[in-house]
Coordinates of C-alpha atoms in Angstrom, one line a residue:
X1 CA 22.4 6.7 -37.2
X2 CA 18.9 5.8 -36.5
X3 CA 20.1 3.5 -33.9
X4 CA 22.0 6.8 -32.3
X5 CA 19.0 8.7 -32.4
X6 CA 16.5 5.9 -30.5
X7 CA 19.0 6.1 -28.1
X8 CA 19.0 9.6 -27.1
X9 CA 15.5 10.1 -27.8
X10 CA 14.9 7.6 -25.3
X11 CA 17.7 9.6 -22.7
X12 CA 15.8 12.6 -23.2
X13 CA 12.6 10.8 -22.3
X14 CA 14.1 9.2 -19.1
X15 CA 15.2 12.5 -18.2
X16 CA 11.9 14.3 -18.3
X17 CA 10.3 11.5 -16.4
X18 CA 12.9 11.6 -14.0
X19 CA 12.1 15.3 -13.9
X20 CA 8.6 14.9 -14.0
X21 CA 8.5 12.8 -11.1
X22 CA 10.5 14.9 -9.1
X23 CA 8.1 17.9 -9.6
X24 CA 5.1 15.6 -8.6
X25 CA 7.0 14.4 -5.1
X26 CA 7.6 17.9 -4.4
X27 CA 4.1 18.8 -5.1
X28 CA 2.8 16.2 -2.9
X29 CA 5.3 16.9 -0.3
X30 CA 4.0 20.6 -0.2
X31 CA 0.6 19.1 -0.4
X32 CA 1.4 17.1 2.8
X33 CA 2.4 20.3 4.9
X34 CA -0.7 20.1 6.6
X35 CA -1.6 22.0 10.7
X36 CA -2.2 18.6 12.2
X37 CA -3.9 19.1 15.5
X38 CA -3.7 15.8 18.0
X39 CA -6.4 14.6 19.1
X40 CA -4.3 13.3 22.0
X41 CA -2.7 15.4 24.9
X42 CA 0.8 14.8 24.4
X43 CA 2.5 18.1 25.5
X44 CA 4.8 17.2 28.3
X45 CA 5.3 13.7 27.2
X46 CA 7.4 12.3 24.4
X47 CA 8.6 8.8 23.0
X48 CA 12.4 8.7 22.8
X49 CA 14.4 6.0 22.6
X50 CA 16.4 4.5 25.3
X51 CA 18.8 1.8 26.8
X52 CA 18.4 -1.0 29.9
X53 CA 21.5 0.5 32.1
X54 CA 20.1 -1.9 35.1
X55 CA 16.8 -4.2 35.9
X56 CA 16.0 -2.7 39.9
X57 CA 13.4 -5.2 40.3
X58 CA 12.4 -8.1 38.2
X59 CA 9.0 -9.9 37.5
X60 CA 10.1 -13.5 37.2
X61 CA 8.3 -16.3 38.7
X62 CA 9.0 -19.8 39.5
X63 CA 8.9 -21.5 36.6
X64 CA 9.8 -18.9 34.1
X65 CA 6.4 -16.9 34.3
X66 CA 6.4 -13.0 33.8
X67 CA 4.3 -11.5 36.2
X68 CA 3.4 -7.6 36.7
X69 CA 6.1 -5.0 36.1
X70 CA 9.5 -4.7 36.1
X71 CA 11.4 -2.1 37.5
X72 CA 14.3 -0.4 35.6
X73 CA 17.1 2.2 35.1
X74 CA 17.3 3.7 31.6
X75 CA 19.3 5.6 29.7
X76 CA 17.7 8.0 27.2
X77 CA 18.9 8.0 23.9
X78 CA 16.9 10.7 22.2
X79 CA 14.5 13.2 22.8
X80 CA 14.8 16.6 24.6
X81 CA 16.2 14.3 28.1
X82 CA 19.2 12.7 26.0
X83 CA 21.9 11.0 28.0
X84 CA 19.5 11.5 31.4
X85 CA 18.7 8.4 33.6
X86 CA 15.7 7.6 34.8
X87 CA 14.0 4.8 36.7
X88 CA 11.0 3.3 34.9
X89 CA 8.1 0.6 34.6
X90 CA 7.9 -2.4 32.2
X91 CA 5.1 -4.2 31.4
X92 CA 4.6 -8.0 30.3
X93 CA 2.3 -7.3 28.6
X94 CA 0.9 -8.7 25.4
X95 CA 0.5 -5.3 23.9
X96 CA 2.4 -2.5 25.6
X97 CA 5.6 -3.1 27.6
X98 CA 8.2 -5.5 27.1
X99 CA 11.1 -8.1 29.5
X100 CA 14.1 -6.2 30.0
X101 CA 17.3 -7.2 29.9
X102 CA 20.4 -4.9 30.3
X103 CA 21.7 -3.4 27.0
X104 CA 18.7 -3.9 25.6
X105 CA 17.0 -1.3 23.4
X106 CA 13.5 -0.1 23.9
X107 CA 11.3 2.9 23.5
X108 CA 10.1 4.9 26.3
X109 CA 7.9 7.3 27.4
X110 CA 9.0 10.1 29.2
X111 CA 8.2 13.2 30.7
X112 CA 8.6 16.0 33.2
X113 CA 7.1 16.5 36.6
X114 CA 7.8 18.8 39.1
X115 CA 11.6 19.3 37.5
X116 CA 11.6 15.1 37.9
X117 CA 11.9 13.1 34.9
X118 CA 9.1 10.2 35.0
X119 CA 9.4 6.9 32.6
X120 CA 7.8 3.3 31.4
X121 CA 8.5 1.2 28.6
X122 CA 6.9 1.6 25.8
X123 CA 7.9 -1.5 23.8
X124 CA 10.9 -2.7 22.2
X125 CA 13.4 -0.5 20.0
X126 CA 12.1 -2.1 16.3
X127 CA 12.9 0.5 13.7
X128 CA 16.3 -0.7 12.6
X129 CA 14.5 -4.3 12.3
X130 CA 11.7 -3.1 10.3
X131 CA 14.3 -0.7 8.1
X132 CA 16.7 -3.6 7.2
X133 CA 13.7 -5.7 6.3
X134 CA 12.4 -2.8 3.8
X135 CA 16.4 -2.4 2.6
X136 CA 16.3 -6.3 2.2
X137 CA 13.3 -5.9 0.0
X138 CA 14.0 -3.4 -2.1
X139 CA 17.9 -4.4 -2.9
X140 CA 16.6 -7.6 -3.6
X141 CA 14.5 -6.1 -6.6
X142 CA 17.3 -4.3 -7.5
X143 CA 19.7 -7.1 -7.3
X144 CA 17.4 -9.8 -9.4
X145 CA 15.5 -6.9 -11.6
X146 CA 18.6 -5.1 -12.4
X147 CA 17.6 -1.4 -14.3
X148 CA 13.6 -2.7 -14.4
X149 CA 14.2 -3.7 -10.6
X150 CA 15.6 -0.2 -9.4
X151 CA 12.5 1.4 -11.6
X152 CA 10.1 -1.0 -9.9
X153 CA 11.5 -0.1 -6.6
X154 CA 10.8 3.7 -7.5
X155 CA 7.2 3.1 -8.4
X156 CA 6.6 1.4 -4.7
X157 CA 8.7 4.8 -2.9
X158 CA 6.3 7.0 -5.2
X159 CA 3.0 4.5 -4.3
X160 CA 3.9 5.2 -0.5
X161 CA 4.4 8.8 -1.3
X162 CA 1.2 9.3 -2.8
X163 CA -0.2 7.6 0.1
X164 CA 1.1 9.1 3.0
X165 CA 1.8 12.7 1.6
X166 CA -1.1 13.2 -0.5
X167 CA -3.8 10.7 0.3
X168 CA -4.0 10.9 4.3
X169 CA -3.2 14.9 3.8
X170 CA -6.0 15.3 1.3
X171 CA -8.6 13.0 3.5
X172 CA -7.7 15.4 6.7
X173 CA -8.8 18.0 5.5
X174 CA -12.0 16.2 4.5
X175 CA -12.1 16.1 0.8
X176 CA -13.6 13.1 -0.6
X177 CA -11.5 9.7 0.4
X178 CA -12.8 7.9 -2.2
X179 CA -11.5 10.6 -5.2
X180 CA -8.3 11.2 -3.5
X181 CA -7.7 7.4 -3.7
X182 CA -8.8 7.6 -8.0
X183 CA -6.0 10.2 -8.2
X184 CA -3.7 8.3 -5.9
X185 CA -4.9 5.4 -8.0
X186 CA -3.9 7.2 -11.5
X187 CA -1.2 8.7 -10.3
X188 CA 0.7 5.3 -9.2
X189 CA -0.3 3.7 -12.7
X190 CA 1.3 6.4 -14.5
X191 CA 4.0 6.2 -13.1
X192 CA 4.9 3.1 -12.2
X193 CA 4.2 2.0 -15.4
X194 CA 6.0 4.2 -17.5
X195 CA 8.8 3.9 -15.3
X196 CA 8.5 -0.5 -15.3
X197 CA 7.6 -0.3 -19.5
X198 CA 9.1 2.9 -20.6
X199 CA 6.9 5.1 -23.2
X200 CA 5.8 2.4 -25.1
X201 CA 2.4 1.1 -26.4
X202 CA 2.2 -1.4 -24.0
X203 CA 2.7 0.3 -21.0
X204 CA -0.2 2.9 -22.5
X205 CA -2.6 0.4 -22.5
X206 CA -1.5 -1.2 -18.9
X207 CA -2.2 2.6 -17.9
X208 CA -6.0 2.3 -19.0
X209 CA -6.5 -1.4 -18.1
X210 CA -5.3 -0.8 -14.9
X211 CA -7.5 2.4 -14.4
X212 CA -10.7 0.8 -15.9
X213 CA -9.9 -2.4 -13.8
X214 CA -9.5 -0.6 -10.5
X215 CA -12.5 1.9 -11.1
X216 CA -14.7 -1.4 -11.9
X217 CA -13.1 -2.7 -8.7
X218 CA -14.3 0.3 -6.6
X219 CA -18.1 0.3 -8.6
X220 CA -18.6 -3.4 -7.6
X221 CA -17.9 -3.2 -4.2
X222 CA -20.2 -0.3 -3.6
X223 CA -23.0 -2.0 -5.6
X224 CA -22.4 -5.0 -3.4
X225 CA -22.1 -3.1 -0.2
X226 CA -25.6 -1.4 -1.6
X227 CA -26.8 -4.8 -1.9
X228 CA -25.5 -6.1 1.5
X229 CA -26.4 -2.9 3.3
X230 CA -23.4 -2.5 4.3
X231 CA -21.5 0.7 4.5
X232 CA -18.6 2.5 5.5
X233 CA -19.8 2.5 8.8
X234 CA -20.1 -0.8 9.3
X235 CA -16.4 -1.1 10.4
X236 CA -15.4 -2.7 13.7
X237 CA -13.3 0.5 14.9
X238 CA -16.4 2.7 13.6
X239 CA -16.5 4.4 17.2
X240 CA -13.2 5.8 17.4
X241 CA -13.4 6.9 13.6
X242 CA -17.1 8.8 14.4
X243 CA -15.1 10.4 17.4
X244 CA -12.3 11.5 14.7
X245 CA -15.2 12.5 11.8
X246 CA -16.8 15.1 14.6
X247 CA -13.4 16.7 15.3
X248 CA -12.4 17.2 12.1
X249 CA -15.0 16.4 9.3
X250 CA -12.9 13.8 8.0
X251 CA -15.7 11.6 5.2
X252 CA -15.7 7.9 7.3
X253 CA -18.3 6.5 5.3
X254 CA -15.9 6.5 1.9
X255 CA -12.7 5.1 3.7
X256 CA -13.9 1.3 3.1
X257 CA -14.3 2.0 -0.5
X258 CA -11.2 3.9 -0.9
X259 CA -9.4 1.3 0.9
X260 CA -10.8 -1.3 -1.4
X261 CA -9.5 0.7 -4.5
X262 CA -6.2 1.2 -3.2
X263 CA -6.0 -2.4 -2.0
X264 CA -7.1 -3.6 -5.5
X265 CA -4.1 -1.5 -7.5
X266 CA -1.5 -4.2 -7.1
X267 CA -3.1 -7.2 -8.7
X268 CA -4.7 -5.4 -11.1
X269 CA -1.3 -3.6 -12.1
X270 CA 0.4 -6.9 -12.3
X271 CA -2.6 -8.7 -14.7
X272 CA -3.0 -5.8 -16.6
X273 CA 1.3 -4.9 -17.6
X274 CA 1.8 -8.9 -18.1
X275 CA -1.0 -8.9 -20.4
X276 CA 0.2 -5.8 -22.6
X277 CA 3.6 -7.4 -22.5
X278 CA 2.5 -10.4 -23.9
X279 CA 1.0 -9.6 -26.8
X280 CA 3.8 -7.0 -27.6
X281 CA 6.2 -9.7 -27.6
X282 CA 3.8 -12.3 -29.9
X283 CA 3.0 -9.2 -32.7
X284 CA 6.9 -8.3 -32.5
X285 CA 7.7 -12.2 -32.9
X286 CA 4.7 -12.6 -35.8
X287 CA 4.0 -8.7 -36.9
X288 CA 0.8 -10.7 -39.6
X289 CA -1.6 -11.1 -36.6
X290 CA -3.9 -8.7 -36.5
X291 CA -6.2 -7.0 -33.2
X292 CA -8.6 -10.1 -33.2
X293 CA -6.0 -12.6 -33.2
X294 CA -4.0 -10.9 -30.6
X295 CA -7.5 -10.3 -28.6
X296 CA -7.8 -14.1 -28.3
X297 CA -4.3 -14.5 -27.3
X298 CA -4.6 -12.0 -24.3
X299 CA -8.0 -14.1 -23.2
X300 CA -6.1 -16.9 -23.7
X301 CA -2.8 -16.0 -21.3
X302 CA -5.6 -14.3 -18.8
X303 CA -7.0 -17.6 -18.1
X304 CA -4.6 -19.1 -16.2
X305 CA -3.8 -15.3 -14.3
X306 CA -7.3 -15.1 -13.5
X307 CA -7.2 -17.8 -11.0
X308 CA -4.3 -17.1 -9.4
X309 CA -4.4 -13.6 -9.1
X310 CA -8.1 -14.0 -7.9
X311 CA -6.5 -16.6 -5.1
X312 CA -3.9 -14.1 -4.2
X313 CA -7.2 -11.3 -3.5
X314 CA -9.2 -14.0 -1.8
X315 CA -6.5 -15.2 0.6
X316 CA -4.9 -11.8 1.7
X317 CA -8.4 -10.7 2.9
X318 CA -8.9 -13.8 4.6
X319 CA -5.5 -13.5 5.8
X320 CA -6.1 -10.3 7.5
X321 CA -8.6 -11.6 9.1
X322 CA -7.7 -15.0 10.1
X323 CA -7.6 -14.1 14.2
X324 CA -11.3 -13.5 13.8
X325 CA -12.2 -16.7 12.0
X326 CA -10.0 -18.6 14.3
X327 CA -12.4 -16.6 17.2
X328 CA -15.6 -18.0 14.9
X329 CA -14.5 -21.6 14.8
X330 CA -13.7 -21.8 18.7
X331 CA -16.9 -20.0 20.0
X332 CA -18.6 -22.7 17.6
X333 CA -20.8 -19.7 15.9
X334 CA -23.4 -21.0 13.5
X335 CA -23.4 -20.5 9.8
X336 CA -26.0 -18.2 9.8
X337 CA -24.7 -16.4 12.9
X338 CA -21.6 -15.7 11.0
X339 CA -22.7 -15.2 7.1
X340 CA -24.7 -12.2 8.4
X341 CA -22.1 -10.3 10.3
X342 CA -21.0 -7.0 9.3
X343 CA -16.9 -8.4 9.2
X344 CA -17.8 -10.9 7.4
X345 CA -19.6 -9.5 4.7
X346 CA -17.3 -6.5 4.3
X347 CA -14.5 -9.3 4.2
X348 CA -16.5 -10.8 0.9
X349 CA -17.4 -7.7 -1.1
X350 CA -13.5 -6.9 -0.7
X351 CA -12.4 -9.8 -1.9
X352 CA -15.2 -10.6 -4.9
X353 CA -15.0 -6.7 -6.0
X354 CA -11.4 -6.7 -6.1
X355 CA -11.3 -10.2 -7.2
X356 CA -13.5 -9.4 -9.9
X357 CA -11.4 -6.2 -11.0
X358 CA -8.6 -8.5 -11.4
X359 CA -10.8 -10.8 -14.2
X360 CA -11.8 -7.7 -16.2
X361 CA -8.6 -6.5 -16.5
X362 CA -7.9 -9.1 -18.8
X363 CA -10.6 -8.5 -21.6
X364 CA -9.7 -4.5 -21.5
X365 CA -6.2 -4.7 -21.4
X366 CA -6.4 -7.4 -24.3
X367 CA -9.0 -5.3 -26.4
X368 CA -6.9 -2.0 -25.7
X369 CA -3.7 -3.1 -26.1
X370 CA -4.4 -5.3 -29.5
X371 CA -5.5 -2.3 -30.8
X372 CA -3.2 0.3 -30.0
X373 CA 0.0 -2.4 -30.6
X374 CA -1.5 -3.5 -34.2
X375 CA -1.8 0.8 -35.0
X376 CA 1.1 1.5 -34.0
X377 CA 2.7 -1.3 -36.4
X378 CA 0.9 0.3 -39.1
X379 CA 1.8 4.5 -37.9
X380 CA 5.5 2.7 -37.8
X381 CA 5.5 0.7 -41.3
X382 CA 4.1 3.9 -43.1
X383 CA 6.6 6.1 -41.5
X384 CA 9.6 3.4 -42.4
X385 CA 7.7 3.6 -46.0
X386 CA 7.8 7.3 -46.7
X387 CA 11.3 7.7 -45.3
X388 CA 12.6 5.0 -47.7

């Protein structure tokens, strides 16, 4: 009977959640209705996608080389011009452009001139690679994660979600970047936790680990950035973003440290519910230890996480940046050429701030969650006690 009743209690819960988070995406989907207003001239012009019917004129040279522009017949695929054919200009290009080949799929841009339909290509038709890659992914956590998987996957739709329909909205209209990403930053933890560890204890104290550790993330790397004097607008593409901040009042100084609290989230999330899930599963297998043994334990399973979560910080930073080191090493720029450059130093208060947020995750989730998981034994014991 009790058995019966865990069961549906626990239905019930799902189902709220479930409801819960439908009301949120709907509220940030309403959130995200916003009058954008490009700052590019595009009437007249659109991107549609397109097929190679014929290459006119090639750009191969002896040898193999691709040189200048090749001239081709497309037809359009999309766009207010489907089914039309129209002679266009591809680029080899590094950037922009792309070798044609009959059949071939590419995106083009288009538009109208004097009642004549003028074309280049774009680049090459990737959407259905990048969308089987992101099906990949996520089946994959489905597959090997079974029901945790398919809640896992939700948190990461709802993380993008919060992202793109209620952070960028909310930063547009020029409320402050860095409290948009706290609440993008609460918002994710709540969910995806709850959804990963169900209502339980545990997942609680993941909730406020992961908040403090993020928050302590974000705190650092302003301190250091204070320190450093370096700021938000100290960023390499800091011209373009002024241009943007005077057309539309949009905070650039706060984006680096936004950017650095989002960016912390995942590690953190993952120390922090591997923590809490630990020492759930040592007071369920020995229910005598109390807060201070289980303390210890949690400092004791964060050791080894703390370097390899710090590792995962440190590299991905580096790793975003690895063109511009190579571009270091081959000018042959000198240490102290290159330890005082703005990239650089952003680069290290990233990674040591978020680094750092990892490490103290470990102490607060283990002091939270010894706590809460050693009073709710008690809350549970007494209740079993009086019922009896």
């Amino acid at each position: 009977m009790m058995k019966r009743m865990k069961l549906q209690t626990g239905f019930w819960r799902r189902l709220a959640a479930v409801a819960a988070l439908a009301a949120v995406c709907l509220g940030l989907y309403a959130v995200s209705l916003v009058d954008r207003h490009p700052l590019m001239a595009n009437e007249g012009r659109e991107f549609v996608k397109a097929r190679v019917v014929e290459v006119i004129e090639d750009n191969q040279q002896s040898g193999g080389v691709y040189i200048g522009d090749q001239t081709v017949e497309l037809e359009l695929l999309s766009g207010a011009h489907s089914g039309a054919h129209v002679v266009a200009k591809s680029s080899s290009a590094y950037l922009y452009g792309t070798h044609c080949t009959p059949n071939l799929k590419v995106v083009a841009i288009v538009s109208e001139s004097d009642g004549e339909l003028v074309g280049s290509v774009y680049g090459f038709y990737r959407e259905p690679a990048l969308l089987g890659m992101i099906a990949l992914f996520l089946l994959t956590i489905v597959l090997i994660g079974g029901r945790r998987g398919l809640y896992s996957a939700l948190g990461l739709v709802f993380t993008f979600l919060c992202i793109f329909w209620f952070f960028l909205p909310m930063v547009y209209r020029g409320y402050s970047p860095v409290l948009a990403a706290i609440v993008v930053v609460v918002a994710t933890t709540l969910v995806t936790m709850y959804l990963v560890g169900g209502f339980t204890v545990k997942a609680t104290a993941s909730v406020l680990g992961t908040v403090l550790g993020v928050l302590v993330a974000g705190l650092l790397a302003y301190l250091f950035g204070a320190l450093a004097r370096v700021s938000g607008y100290n960023v390499s593409d800091i011209e373009s973003l002024i241009y943007i901040q005077e057309q539309l009042d949009i905070q650039v100084g706060q984006l680096l440290f936004a950017g650095i609290l989002i960016a912390a989230l995942g590690a953190v999330m993952d120390v922090s519910m591997s923590i809490a899930s630990t020492l759930q599963e040592l007071h369920d297998k020995n229910p005598q230890l109390d807060a201070r043994q289980l303390f210890r334990s949690g400092i004791t399973v964060g050791h080894d996480m703390m370097g390899t979560m710090s590792n995962t910080l440190i590299l991905a930073f580096t790793g975003g940046s690895i063109n511009t080191i190579v571009l270091f090493y081959a000018y042959g720029y000198s240490r102290m050429q290159i330890v005082n450059m703005y990239d650089i130093a952003i680069e290290i208060s990233q990674g040591v701030s978020a680094s750092m947020g990892v490490v103290l995750t470990v102490p607060f989730v283990s002091l939270i969650g010894a706590q809460m998981i050693v009073r709710a034994a008690r809350k549970n014991r007494a209740e079993n006690g009086k019922t009896l």
